[in-house]
Amino acid sequence: MVVCSLTEGRISRDVLSRPLADIAPRIVHLGLGAFARAHLAEYVRRVNDKRSNDPWLICGVSLRNPDVRDALTPQQGVYTIIERDGPRDNPNDTFVLCDSLSEVLFAGDDAELIRERLAAAETQIISMTVTEKGYCRRADGTLDVDSEDVSQDIQTLKKNPYGVVKTLPGWLAQAIIYRSTSAYPVTVISLDNLPDNGQNLKQIVGEMLGLVNESAARWMGEGNVSFPGSVLDRIVPATTDVDRADVEAHLKFYDAWPIATEPYNNWVLEDNFCSDQPNWREAGVTVVADATPFEEAKLRLLNGPHSFIAYLGQLTDLETVADVMRVETNRLAVHGFMEEAAQTLRMPTTFDVGAYQREILARFDNVALQHRTAQIAMDGSEKVPQRWLAVIEVLRERGESVRFLAAALAIWTRYLEGVSESGVELVISDPRTEQLTRIAASNADQVATDVLTLLQSDLSKDEALISDVTRYYRLLADEGAGALIKELVTRTE
Ligand code: CS2
């Protein structure tokens, strides 16, 4: 039904039987970053490949800047996904044209149309990738009503449900208010790396609605809005000019914003829909009753080690994940980290944890991907709690000591000093940069306690843990990361 072609050296879209404008999007996606374009949009493309006469199309919304809209609108939403694998000098790349986005909007200019799409009868799914900080949650998972943007959205929606909102909870509350007046149920899917993402999202939206519109909150509580949990997995580095040049060289056209990613793509989604859905299973999605064990496994065995690699790489001037993995002792430490974290999983006994770990290590080894450690290092204070602290808590409650995870905390705090071991300045990009860099610059004995206190973790009172982190921190300062990693991988308990 919808096929792509080339017009004057750019990608465009031919519509065979119906104009694109006649096909209403049934998915509205908020936060159209590279991840959503490599993951959700690709699954929807696969759905449409099977049922081409009745395509599911996505209205993609950028909340913060117009760049994606400006790049993709001239190519009618079509872009290239480059799947990279193999050795760097002889990569085994494949190029897929993704055509499941039918329009791209920007909240700053197109708010009216976005509101219309969110409220439309045809819209069955509202999904989002807004990163951890976009949820405006406090450490305990409740809505951060004290944040300026959230409190502004609350005031706006109280006065006028059609007012201009800014935050994710604001947009969703507004969408649900509209939909409740027409009785159009909707499934709202978080595609972010949050623990229990469905329930967490439900919590903040429920709180927001409770404060601004009781009848919409009641309507949602009656089961007209569902929040399936989901676990997404695909490694997606930021797009570079090399990616654009590769598309041009291989496909002979210019793509303003291709996506480079790995061949691997995985999605586990809870069977909790209260509106129409594409045939997800047909597209390769695993639909389950409870995604929590899968999510724990992914957060703790992939994302946890990923952040460990990122800070280690930043501190030791290793630019990409594969660069870190190429150092044998680092690789052993990443494996050790995984083994420590794996003890806390609750997967069914049939799940082969060893095979899962090997698969992840092989993905980290992918040199063609060029995944920068600086990219993963961003927003550490939003990631560390679910990736590391949740694991440490389980192990410490069992009375066990942690080595690799304690070392990871030491490496992170050392990285927060903002200079690599060779003296290169590091850019710390985090919503709490100011507090974190202040803590990192203070007394070495205090750093571990202060950073855990800032994250509102009870682990800040765990003296044994604090003493381990502090010892590793001192070792890092005195002898460097190489010495710490060596001690970790050679010490036998
Ligand atoms: C990464 C993730 O940047 C990060 O924090 O750990 O984006 C990771 O690549 C994805 O979750 C993989 O599915």
Coordinates of C-alpha atoms and ligand atoms in Angstrom, one line a residue:
M1 CA 0.0 0.0 0.0
V2 CA 2.6 2.5 1.0
V3 CA 5.9 2.2 -0.9
C4 CA 9.0 4.4 -1.0
S5 CA 10.7 5.7 -4.1
L6 CA 13.3 8.3 -5.0
T7 CA 12.5 11.7 -6.2
E8 CA 15.4 13.9 -7.2
G9 CA 17.9 12.1 -5.1
R10 CA 15.7 12.2 -1.9
I11 CA 13.5 9.5 -0.4
S12 CA 9.8 10.0 -0.8
R13 CA 6.7 7.9 -0.6
D14 CA 4.4 6.7 -3.4
V15 CA 0.9 6.0 -2.3
L16 CA -0.7 3.4 -4.5
S17 CA -4.3 3.3 -3.7
R18 CA -5.2 5.9 -1.1
P19 CA -3.5 9.2 -0.4
L20 CA -1.5 9.1 2.8
A21 CA -3.6 12.0 4.2
D22 CA -6.6 9.8 4.1
I23 CA -5.1 7.2 6.5
A24 CA -5.4 8.4 10.0
P25 CA -2.5 7.5 12.3
R26 CA -3.6 5.1 15.0
I27 CA -0.5 5.6 17.1
V28 CA 0.7 8.9 18.5
H29 CA 4.3 8.7 19.8
L30 CA 5.6 11.4 22.1
G31 CA 9.4 12.0 22.0
L32 CA 10.5 10.9 18.6
G33 CA 14.2 10.2 19.3
A34 CA 16.4 7.8 17.5
F35 CA 15.4 4.9 19.8
A36 CA 11.7 5.1 18.9
R37 CA 12.6 5.3 15.2
A38 CA 14.8 2.3 15.4
H39 CA 12.4 0.3 17.6
L40 CA 8.7 1.0 17.7
A41 CA 8.6 2.4 14.1
E42 CA 10.5 -0.7 12.9
Y43 CA 8.0 -3.1 14.6
V44 CA 5.1 -1.2 13.1
R45 CA 6.8 -1.4 9.7
R46 CA 6.9 -5.1 10.1
V47 CA 3.2 -5.2 11.1
N48 CA 2.4 -3.3 7.9
D49 CA 4.6 -5.6 5.8
K50 CA 2.2 -8.4 6.7
R51 CA -1.0 -6.5 6.4
S52 CA -0.2 -3.9 3.7
N53 CA -3.9 -3.1 2.9
D54 CA -4.6 -1.7 6.4
P55 CA -1.4 0.0 7.6
W56 CA -0.9 1.2 11.2
L57 CA 0.7 4.6 10.9
I58 CA 2.5 6.7 13.5
C59 CA 2.1 10.4 14.2
G60 CA 5.5 11.2 15.7
V61 CA 5.8 14.2 18.1
S62 CA 9.0 15.9 19.1
L63 CA 8.4 17.7 22.4
R64 CA 11.6 19.7 22.7
N65 CA 12.9 20.8 19.3
P66 CA 11.8 20.8 15.7
D67 CA 14.9 19.1 14.2
V68 CA 13.3 15.7 13.5
R69 CA 10.3 17.3 12.0
D70 CA 12.4 19.6 9.8
A71 CA 14.5 16.7 8.6
L72 CA 11.8 14.1 8.0
T73 CA 8.9 16.1 6.7
P74 CA 10.5 16.8 3.3
Q75 CA 11.0 13.0 3.0
Q76 CA 7.4 12.4 4.1
G77 CA 8.5 10.6 7.3
V78 CA 10.5 7.9 5.5
Y79 CA 14.0 7.3 6.6
T80 CA 16.7 4.6 6.6
I81 CA 17.6 2.2 9.4
I82 CA 21.2 1.0 9.0
E83 CA 21.8 -2.2 10.8
R84 CA 25.5 -2.4 11.6
D85 CA 27.6 -5.4 12.4
G86 CA 30.9 -7.0 11.6
P87 CA 34.4 -5.7 11.7
R88 CA 35.0 -2.0 11.4
D89 CA 36.9 -2.0 8.2
N90 CA 34.5 -4.5 6.6
P91 CA 31.1 -4.0 8.2
N92 CA 28.2 -6.1 7.3
D93 CA 25.6 -3.4 7.1
T94 CA 22.0 -3.7 5.9
F95 CA 19.8 -0.8 5.0
V96 CA 16.0 -0.8 5.7
L97 CA 13.6 1.9 4.6
C98 CA 11.2 2.6 7.4
D99 CA 7.8 4.1 6.3
S100 CA 5.6 3.7 9.3
L101 CA 5.7 7.4 10.3
S102 CA 3.1 9.3 8.4
E103 CA 3.7 12.7 10.0
V104 CA 6.1 14.4 12.3
L105 CA 5.0 17.2 14.5
F106 CA 6.7 19.6 16.9
A107 CA 5.0 20.6 20.2
G108 CA 6.3 24.1 19.9
D109 CA 4.5 24.8 16.6
D110 CA 1.9 22.1 16.1
A111 CA 0.3 21.9 19.6
E112 CA -3.2 22.2 18.2
L113 CA -2.8 19.3 15.7
I114 CA -1.1 17.2 18.4
R115 CA -4.0 17.7 20.8
E116 CA -6.4 16.7 17.9
R117 CA -4.4 13.5 17.3
L118 CA -4.3 12.6 21.0
A119 CA -8.0 13.1 21.2
A120 CA -9.0 11.4 17.9
A121 CA -11.3 8.4 17.8
E122 CA -8.8 6.7 15.4
T123 CA -5.9 6.9 17.9
Q124 CA -5.7 3.6 19.7
I125 CA -2.2 3.9 21.2
I126 CA -0.3 6.7 22.8
S127 CA 3.3 5.7 23.3
M128 CA 6.4 7.6 24.4
T129 CA 10.2 7.6 24.7
V130 CA 11.0 10.7 26.8
T131 CA 14.0 9.2 28.8
E132 CA 13.9 8.7 32.6
K133 CA 13.8 12.4 33.5
G134 CA 10.7 13.1 31.2
Y135 CA 8.4 11.3 33.7
C136 CA 8.8 14.0 36.4
R137 CA 8.9 11.5 39.2
R138 CA 10.3 11.8 42.6
A139 CA 12.7 9.1 43.9
D140 CA 9.7 7.3 45.5
G141 CA 7.9 7.2 42.1
T142 CA 5.3 9.8 42.9
L143 CA 4.7 12.9 40.6
D144 CA 7.1 15.7 41.4
V145 CA 4.5 18.3 42.0
D146 CA 7.1 20.7 43.2
S147 CA 8.9 20.9 39.8
E148 CA 8.1 24.2 38.2
D149 CA 6.9 22.7 34.9
V150 CA 4.6 20.2 36.6
S151 CA 3.0 22.7 38.9
Q152 CA 2.5 25.0 35.9
D153 CA 0.8 22.3 34.0
I154 CA -1.4 21.5 37.0
Q155 CA -2.5 25.2 37.2
T156 CA -3.1 25.3 33.5
L157 CA -5.2 22.2 33.3
K158 CA -7.2 23.2 36.4
K159 CA -8.2 26.5 34.7
N160 CA -8.6 25.2 31.2
P161 CA -8.4 21.6 30.0
Y162 CA -7.5 22.9 26.6
G163 CA -4.6 25.0 27.8
V164 CA -1.0 24.7 26.7
V165 CA 0.9 22.0 28.6
K166 CA 4.6 21.2 28.7
T167 CA 5.3 18.0 30.5
L168 CA 4.6 14.4 29.7
P169 CA 2.2 13.9 32.6
G170 CA 0.5 17.2 31.4
W171 CA 0.1 16.0 27.8
L172 CA -1.2 12.6 28.9
A173 CA -3.6 14.1 31.4
Q174 CA -4.9 16.4 28.8
A175 CA -5.4 13.6 26.3
I176 CA -7.3 11.6 28.8
I177 CA -9.5 14.5 29.7
Y178 CA -10.5 14.9 26.0
R179 CA -10.9 11.2 25.5
S180 CA -13.1 10.8 28.6
T181 CA -15.6 13.3 27.3
S182 CA -16.0 11.3 24.0
A183 CA -15.5 7.9 25.8
Y184 CA -12.6 6.8 23.6
P185 CA -10.5 4.2 25.4
V186 CA -6.8 4.2 24.8
T187 CA -3.7 2.1 25.5
V188 CA -0.7 4.2 26.8
I189 CA 2.7 2.5 26.4
S190 CA 5.9 3.7 28.0
L191 CA 8.9 2.6 25.9
D192 CA 11.5 3.9 28.4
N193 CA 13.9 2.1 30.6
L194 CA 12.1 2.6 33.9
P195 CA 11.4 -0.2 36.3
D196 CA 7.7 -1.2 36.1
N197 CA 7.3 1.4 33.4
G198 CA 3.5 0.8 32.9
Q199 CA 2.7 1.1 36.6
N200 CA 5.0 4.0 37.1
L201 CA 3.4 5.9 34.2
K202 CA -0.1 5.1 35.5
Q203 CA 0.9 6.4 38.9
I204 CA 2.1 9.8 37.7
V205 CA -0.8 10.3 35.2
G206 CA -3.3 9.2 37.8
E207 CA -1.9 11.7 40.3
M208 CA -1.9 14.5 37.7
L209 CA -5.5 13.8 36.7
G210 CA -6.6 13.5 40.3
L211 CA -5.4 17.0 40.9
V212 CA -6.9 18.6 37.8
N213 CA -10.0 16.7 36.7
E214 CA -11.8 14.2 38.9
S215 CA -14.2 12.9 36.4
A216 CA -11.5 12.1 33.9
A217 CA -9.5 10.4 36.7
R218 CA -12.6 8.3 37.5
W219 CA -13.1 7.4 33.9
M220 CA -9.4 6.2 33.7
G221 CA -9.9 4.3 36.9
E222 CA -12.9 2.4 35.4
G223 CA -10.5 0.7 33.0
N224 CA -10.8 3.0 29.9
V225 CA -7.0 3.6 29.8
S226 CA -4.5 0.8 30.2
F227 CA -0.8 1.0 30.8
P228 CA 0.9 -2.2 29.7
G229 CA 4.4 -2.6 31.0
S230 CA 7.0 -3.2 28.3
V231 CA 10.7 -4.0 27.9
L232 CA 12.5 -2.7 24.8
D233 CA 15.9 -3.6 23.7
R234 CA 17.9 -2.2 20.9
I235 CA 21.2 -0.3 21.1
V236 CA 20.9 2.9 19.1
P237 CA 23.9 5.3 19.0
A238 CA 23.3 8.9 18.0
T239 CA 23.3 9.5 14.2
T240 CA 26.5 10.9 12.7
D241 CA 27.5 12.3 9.4
V242 CA 29.2 9.0 8.6
D243 CA 25.7 7.4 8.7
R244 CA 24.4 10.0 6.3
A245 CA 27.3 9.5 4.0
D246 CA 26.9 5.7 4.1
V247 CA 23.3 6.0 3.0
E248 CA 24.3 8.2 0.2
A249 CA 27.1 5.8 -0.9
H250 CA 25.0 2.7 -0.7
L251 CA 21.5 3.8 -1.7
K252 CA 22.4 6.8 -3.9
F253 CA 20.1 9.2 -2.2
Y254 CA 20.3 11.8 0.6
D255 CA 18.6 10.9 3.9
A256 CA 18.6 13.9 6.3
W257 CA 18.3 11.7 9.4
P258 CA 19.0 8.0 9.1
I259 CA 19.3 5.8 12.1
A260 CA 22.2 3.5 12.8
T261 CA 21.6 0.6 15.1
E262 CA 22.4 -3.1 15.7
P263 CA 20.6 -6.0 14.0
Y264 CA 19.2 -7.1 17.3
N265 CA 15.7 -5.9 18.2
N266 CA 13.5 -7.1 21.0
W267 CA 10.2 -6.1 22.6
V268 CA 8.4 -7.8 25.5
L269 CA 4.9 -6.3 25.9
E270 CA 2.2 -7.0 28.5
D271 CA -1.1 -8.2 27.3
N272 CA -3.1 -5.3 28.8
F273 CA -4.8 -3.4 26.0
C274 CA -8.1 -1.6 26.2
S275 CA -8.2 -0.5 22.5
D276 CA -7.3 -2.0 19.1
Q277 CA -3.8 -3.2 18.6
P278 CA -1.8 -4.3 15.6
N279 CA -1.0 -8.0 15.5
W280 CA 2.2 -7.5 17.6
R281 CA 3.0 -11.2 17.8
E282 CA 3.1 -11.4 14.0
A283 CA 5.8 -8.7 14.0
G284 CA 7.9 -10.6 16.5
V285 CA 6.8 -8.9 19.8
T286 CA 6.7 -11.3 22.8
V287 CA 3.3 -10.6 24.5
V288 CA 3.3 -11.7 28.1
A289 CA 1.1 -11.4 31.2
D290 CA 3.8 -9.9 33.3
A291 CA 6.9 -8.2 31.9
T292 CA 8.6 -7.5 35.3
P293 CA 11.1 -10.4 35.3
F294 CA 12.2 -9.6 31.7
E295 CA 12.6 -6.0 32.6
E296 CA 14.7 -6.7 35.7
A297 CA 16.9 -9.0 33.6
K298 CA 17.4 -6.3 30.9
L299 CA 17.9 -3.4 33.3
R300 CA 20.3 -5.3 35.5
L301 CA 22.3 -7.3 32.9
L302 CA 22.3 -4.9 30.0
N303 CA 21.7 -1.4 31.2
G304 CA 23.6 -1.8 34.5
P305 CA 26.8 -3.0 32.8
H306 CA 26.3 -0.5 30.0
S307 CA 26.5 2.4 32.5
F308 CA 29.5 0.7 34.2
I309 CA 31.2 0.5 30.8
A310 CA 30.3 4.1 30.0
Y311 CA 31.9 5.6 33.2
L312 CA 34.9 3.3 33.0
G313 CA 35.4 4.3 29.3
Q314 CA 35.0 8.0 30.0
L315 CA 37.5 7.9 32.8
T316 CA 40.1 6.0 30.8
D317 CA 39.6 7.8 27.5
L318 CA 37.9 4.9 25.7
E319 CA 35.5 6.4 23.2
T320 CA 33.1 3.5 22.4
V321 CA 31.6 0.5 24.2
A322 CA 33.6 -1.8 22.0
D323 CA 36.8 0.0 22.8
V324 CA 36.2 -0.7 26.5
M325 CA 35.4 -4.3 25.8
R326 CA 38.6 -4.8 23.8
V327 CA 40.6 -4.5 27.0
E328 CA 40.6 -8.0 28.4
T329 CA 40.5 -7.1 32.1
N330 CA 37.6 -4.7 31.4
R331 CA 35.7 -7.5 29.6
L332 CA 36.2 -9.7 32.6
A333 CA 35.0 -7.0 34.9
V334 CA 31.9 -6.5 32.8
H335 CA 31.2 -10.2 33.0
G336 CA 31.9 -10.1 36.8
F337 CA 29.4 -7.2 37.1
M338 CA 26.8 -9.3 35.2
E339 CA 27.4 -12.3 37.4
E340 CA 26.9 -10.3 40.5
A341 CA 23.7 -8.7 39.2
A342 CA 22.4 -12.0 37.8
Q343 CA 22.0 -13.3 41.4
T344 CA 19.1 -11.0 41.9
L345 CA 16.9 -12.0 39.0
R346 CA 13.6 -13.7 39.2
M347 CA 13.4 -15.2 35.7
P348 CA 11.7 -18.6 35.2
T349 CA 14.2 -21.5 35.7
T350 CA 13.9 -22.3 32.0
F351 CA 15.5 -19.0 31.2
D352 CA 19.2 -19.5 30.2
V353 CA 20.9 -16.6 32.1
G354 CA 24.3 -17.6 30.8
A355 CA 23.2 -17.5 27.2
Y356 CA 21.5 -14.1 27.7
Q357 CA 24.8 -12.7 29.2
R358 CA 26.8 -14.1 26.3
E359 CA 24.5 -12.5 23.8
I360 CA 24.7 -9.1 25.5
L361 CA 28.6 -9.3 25.7
A362 CA 28.6 -10.1 22.0
R363 CA 26.4 -7.0 21.3
F364 CA 28.8 -4.9 23.4
D365 CA 31.6 -6.2 21.2
N366 CA 30.0 -4.8 18.0
V367 CA 32.7 -2.6 16.7
A368 CA 30.7 -1.4 13.7
L369 CA 28.2 0.2 16.0
Q370 CA 30.5 2.9 17.4
H371 CA 28.4 3.5 20.4
R372 CA 29.9 6.3 22.3
T373 CA 30.5 5.9 26.1
A374 CA 29.7 9.7 26.5
Q375 CA 26.1 9.0 25.2
I376 CA 25.4 6.3 27.8
A377 CA 27.1 8.3 30.5
M378 CA 24.4 11.0 30.3
D379 CA 21.8 11.4 33.0
G380 CA 23.5 9.0 35.5
S381 CA 21.5 10.2 38.5
E382 CA 18.3 9.1 36.7
K383 CA 19.8 5.7 35.6
V384 CA 21.9 4.5 38.5
P385 CA 19.0 3.9 41.0
Q386 CA 17.2 1.3 38.9
R387 CA 20.4 -0.1 37.1
W388 CA 22.7 -0.5 40.1
L389 CA 21.1 0.5 43.5
A390 CA 18.1 -1.8 43.1
V391 CA 20.6 -4.7 42.6
I392 CA 22.8 -3.6 45.6
E393 CA 19.7 -3.4 47.8
V394 CA 18.7 -7.0 47.1
L395 CA 22.2 -8.3 47.7
R396 CA 22.8 -6.2 50.9
E397 CA 19.4 -7.3 52.3
R398 CA 20.7 -10.9 51.9
G399 CA 23.8 -9.8 53.9
E400 CA 26.1 -10.2 50.9
S401 CA 28.8 -7.8 50.0
V402 CA 29.0 -6.3 46.5
R403 CA 32.3 -5.8 44.7
F404 CA 31.7 -4.9 41.1
L405 CA 28.7 -2.7 41.8
A406 CA 30.5 -0.9 44.7
A407 CA 33.4 -0.4 42.2
A408 CA 30.9 1.0 39.7
L409 CA 29.7 3.6 42.2
A410 CA 33.3 4.6 42.9
I411 CA 34.0 4.9 39.1
W412 CA 30.9 7.0 38.6
T413 CA 31.7 9.4 41.4
R414 CA 35.3 9.7 40.1
Y415 CA 33.9 10.5 36.6
L416 CA 31.8 13.2 38.2
E417 CA 35.0 15.1 39.0
G418 CA 34.8 16.0 35.3
V419 CA 38.4 15.0 34.2
S420 CA 39.6 11.7 32.6
E421 CA 42.7 10.0 33.9
S422 CA 44.8 11.6 31.1
G423 CA 43.4 15.0 31.9
V424 CA 40.7 15.3 29.3
E425 CA 37.8 17.4 30.4
L426 CA 34.5 15.5 30.6
V427 CA 31.2 17.0 30.0
I428 CA 28.8 15.9 32.7
S429 CA 25.3 16.0 31.4
D430 CA 22.8 15.3 34.1
P431 CA 19.7 17.0 35.6
R432 CA 21.6 17.2 38.9
T433 CA 25.0 18.2 37.4
E434 CA 25.5 21.0 39.9
Q435 CA 24.9 19.0 43.1
L436 CA 26.9 16.0 41.7
T437 CA 30.0 17.9 40.7
R438 CA 29.9 19.7 44.1
I439 CA 29.8 16.3 45.9
A440 CA 32.5 14.9 43.7
A441 CA 34.8 17.8 44.6
S442 CA 34.4 17.3 48.3
N443 CA 36.2 15.1 50.8
A444 CA 36.9 11.5 49.6
D445 CA 35.4 10.0 52.7
Q446 CA 32.1 11.7 52.3
V447 CA 31.6 11.2 48.5
A448 CA 29.8 7.8 48.6
T449 CA 27.4 8.8 51.4
D450 CA 26.6 12.2 49.8
V451 CA 25.9 10.8 46.4
L452 CA 23.6 8.1 47.8
T453 CA 21.9 10.7 50.0
L454 CA 21.3 12.8 46.9
L455 CA 19.7 9.8 45.2
Q456 CA 17.5 9.4 48.3
S457 CA 18.7 5.9 48.8
D458 CA 18.8 4.1 52.2
L459 CA 22.1 2.6 51.1
S460 CA 23.6 5.9 52.3
K461 CA 23.3 4.4 55.8
D462 CA 25.0 1.1 54.9
E463 CA 28.4 1.5 56.5
A464 CA 29.9 -1.6 55.0
L465 CA 28.9 -0.6 51.5
I466 CA 30.1 3.0 52.0
S467 CA 33.5 1.7 53.3
D468 CA 33.9 -0.5 50.2
V469 CA 33.0 2.3 47.8
T470 CA 35.3 4.6 49.6
R471 CA 38.2 2.1 49.5
Y472 CA 37.7 1.7 45.7
Y473 CA 37.4 5.4 45.3
R474 CA 40.8 5.9 47.0
L475 CA 42.4 3.1 44.9
L476 CA 41.1 4.9 41.7
A477 CA 42.5 8.2 42.9
D478 CA 45.9 6.8 43.9
E479 CA 46.6 4.1 41.3
G480 CA 44.0 4.6 38.6
A481 CA 41.2 2.5 37.0
G482 CA 43.5 -0.1 35.6
A483 CA 44.6 -1.0 39.2
L484 CA 41.0 -1.1 40.4
I485 CA 39.8 -3.4 37.5
K486 CA 42.8 -5.6 38.0
E487 CA 42.0 -6.0 41.7
L488 CA 38.4 -6.8 40.9
V489 CA 39.1 -9.5 38.4
T490 CA 42.0 -11.2 40.1
R491 CA 40.7 -11.2 43.6
T492 CA 39.2 -14.5 44.6
E493 CA 36.8 -14.5 47.6
Ligands
CS2_1 C1 21.7 2.7 27.2 C2 20.4 2.3 26.6 O1 22.1 5.0 26.9 C3 21.8 4.2 27.7 O2 21.5 4.5 28.9 O3 22.0 1.9 28.3 O4 19.9 3.3 25.8 C4 20.5 1.0 25.9 O5 21.3 1.1 24.8 C5 19.2 0.5 25.5 O6 18.3 0.4 26.6 C6 19.3 -0.9 24.8 O7 18.0 -1.5 24.7

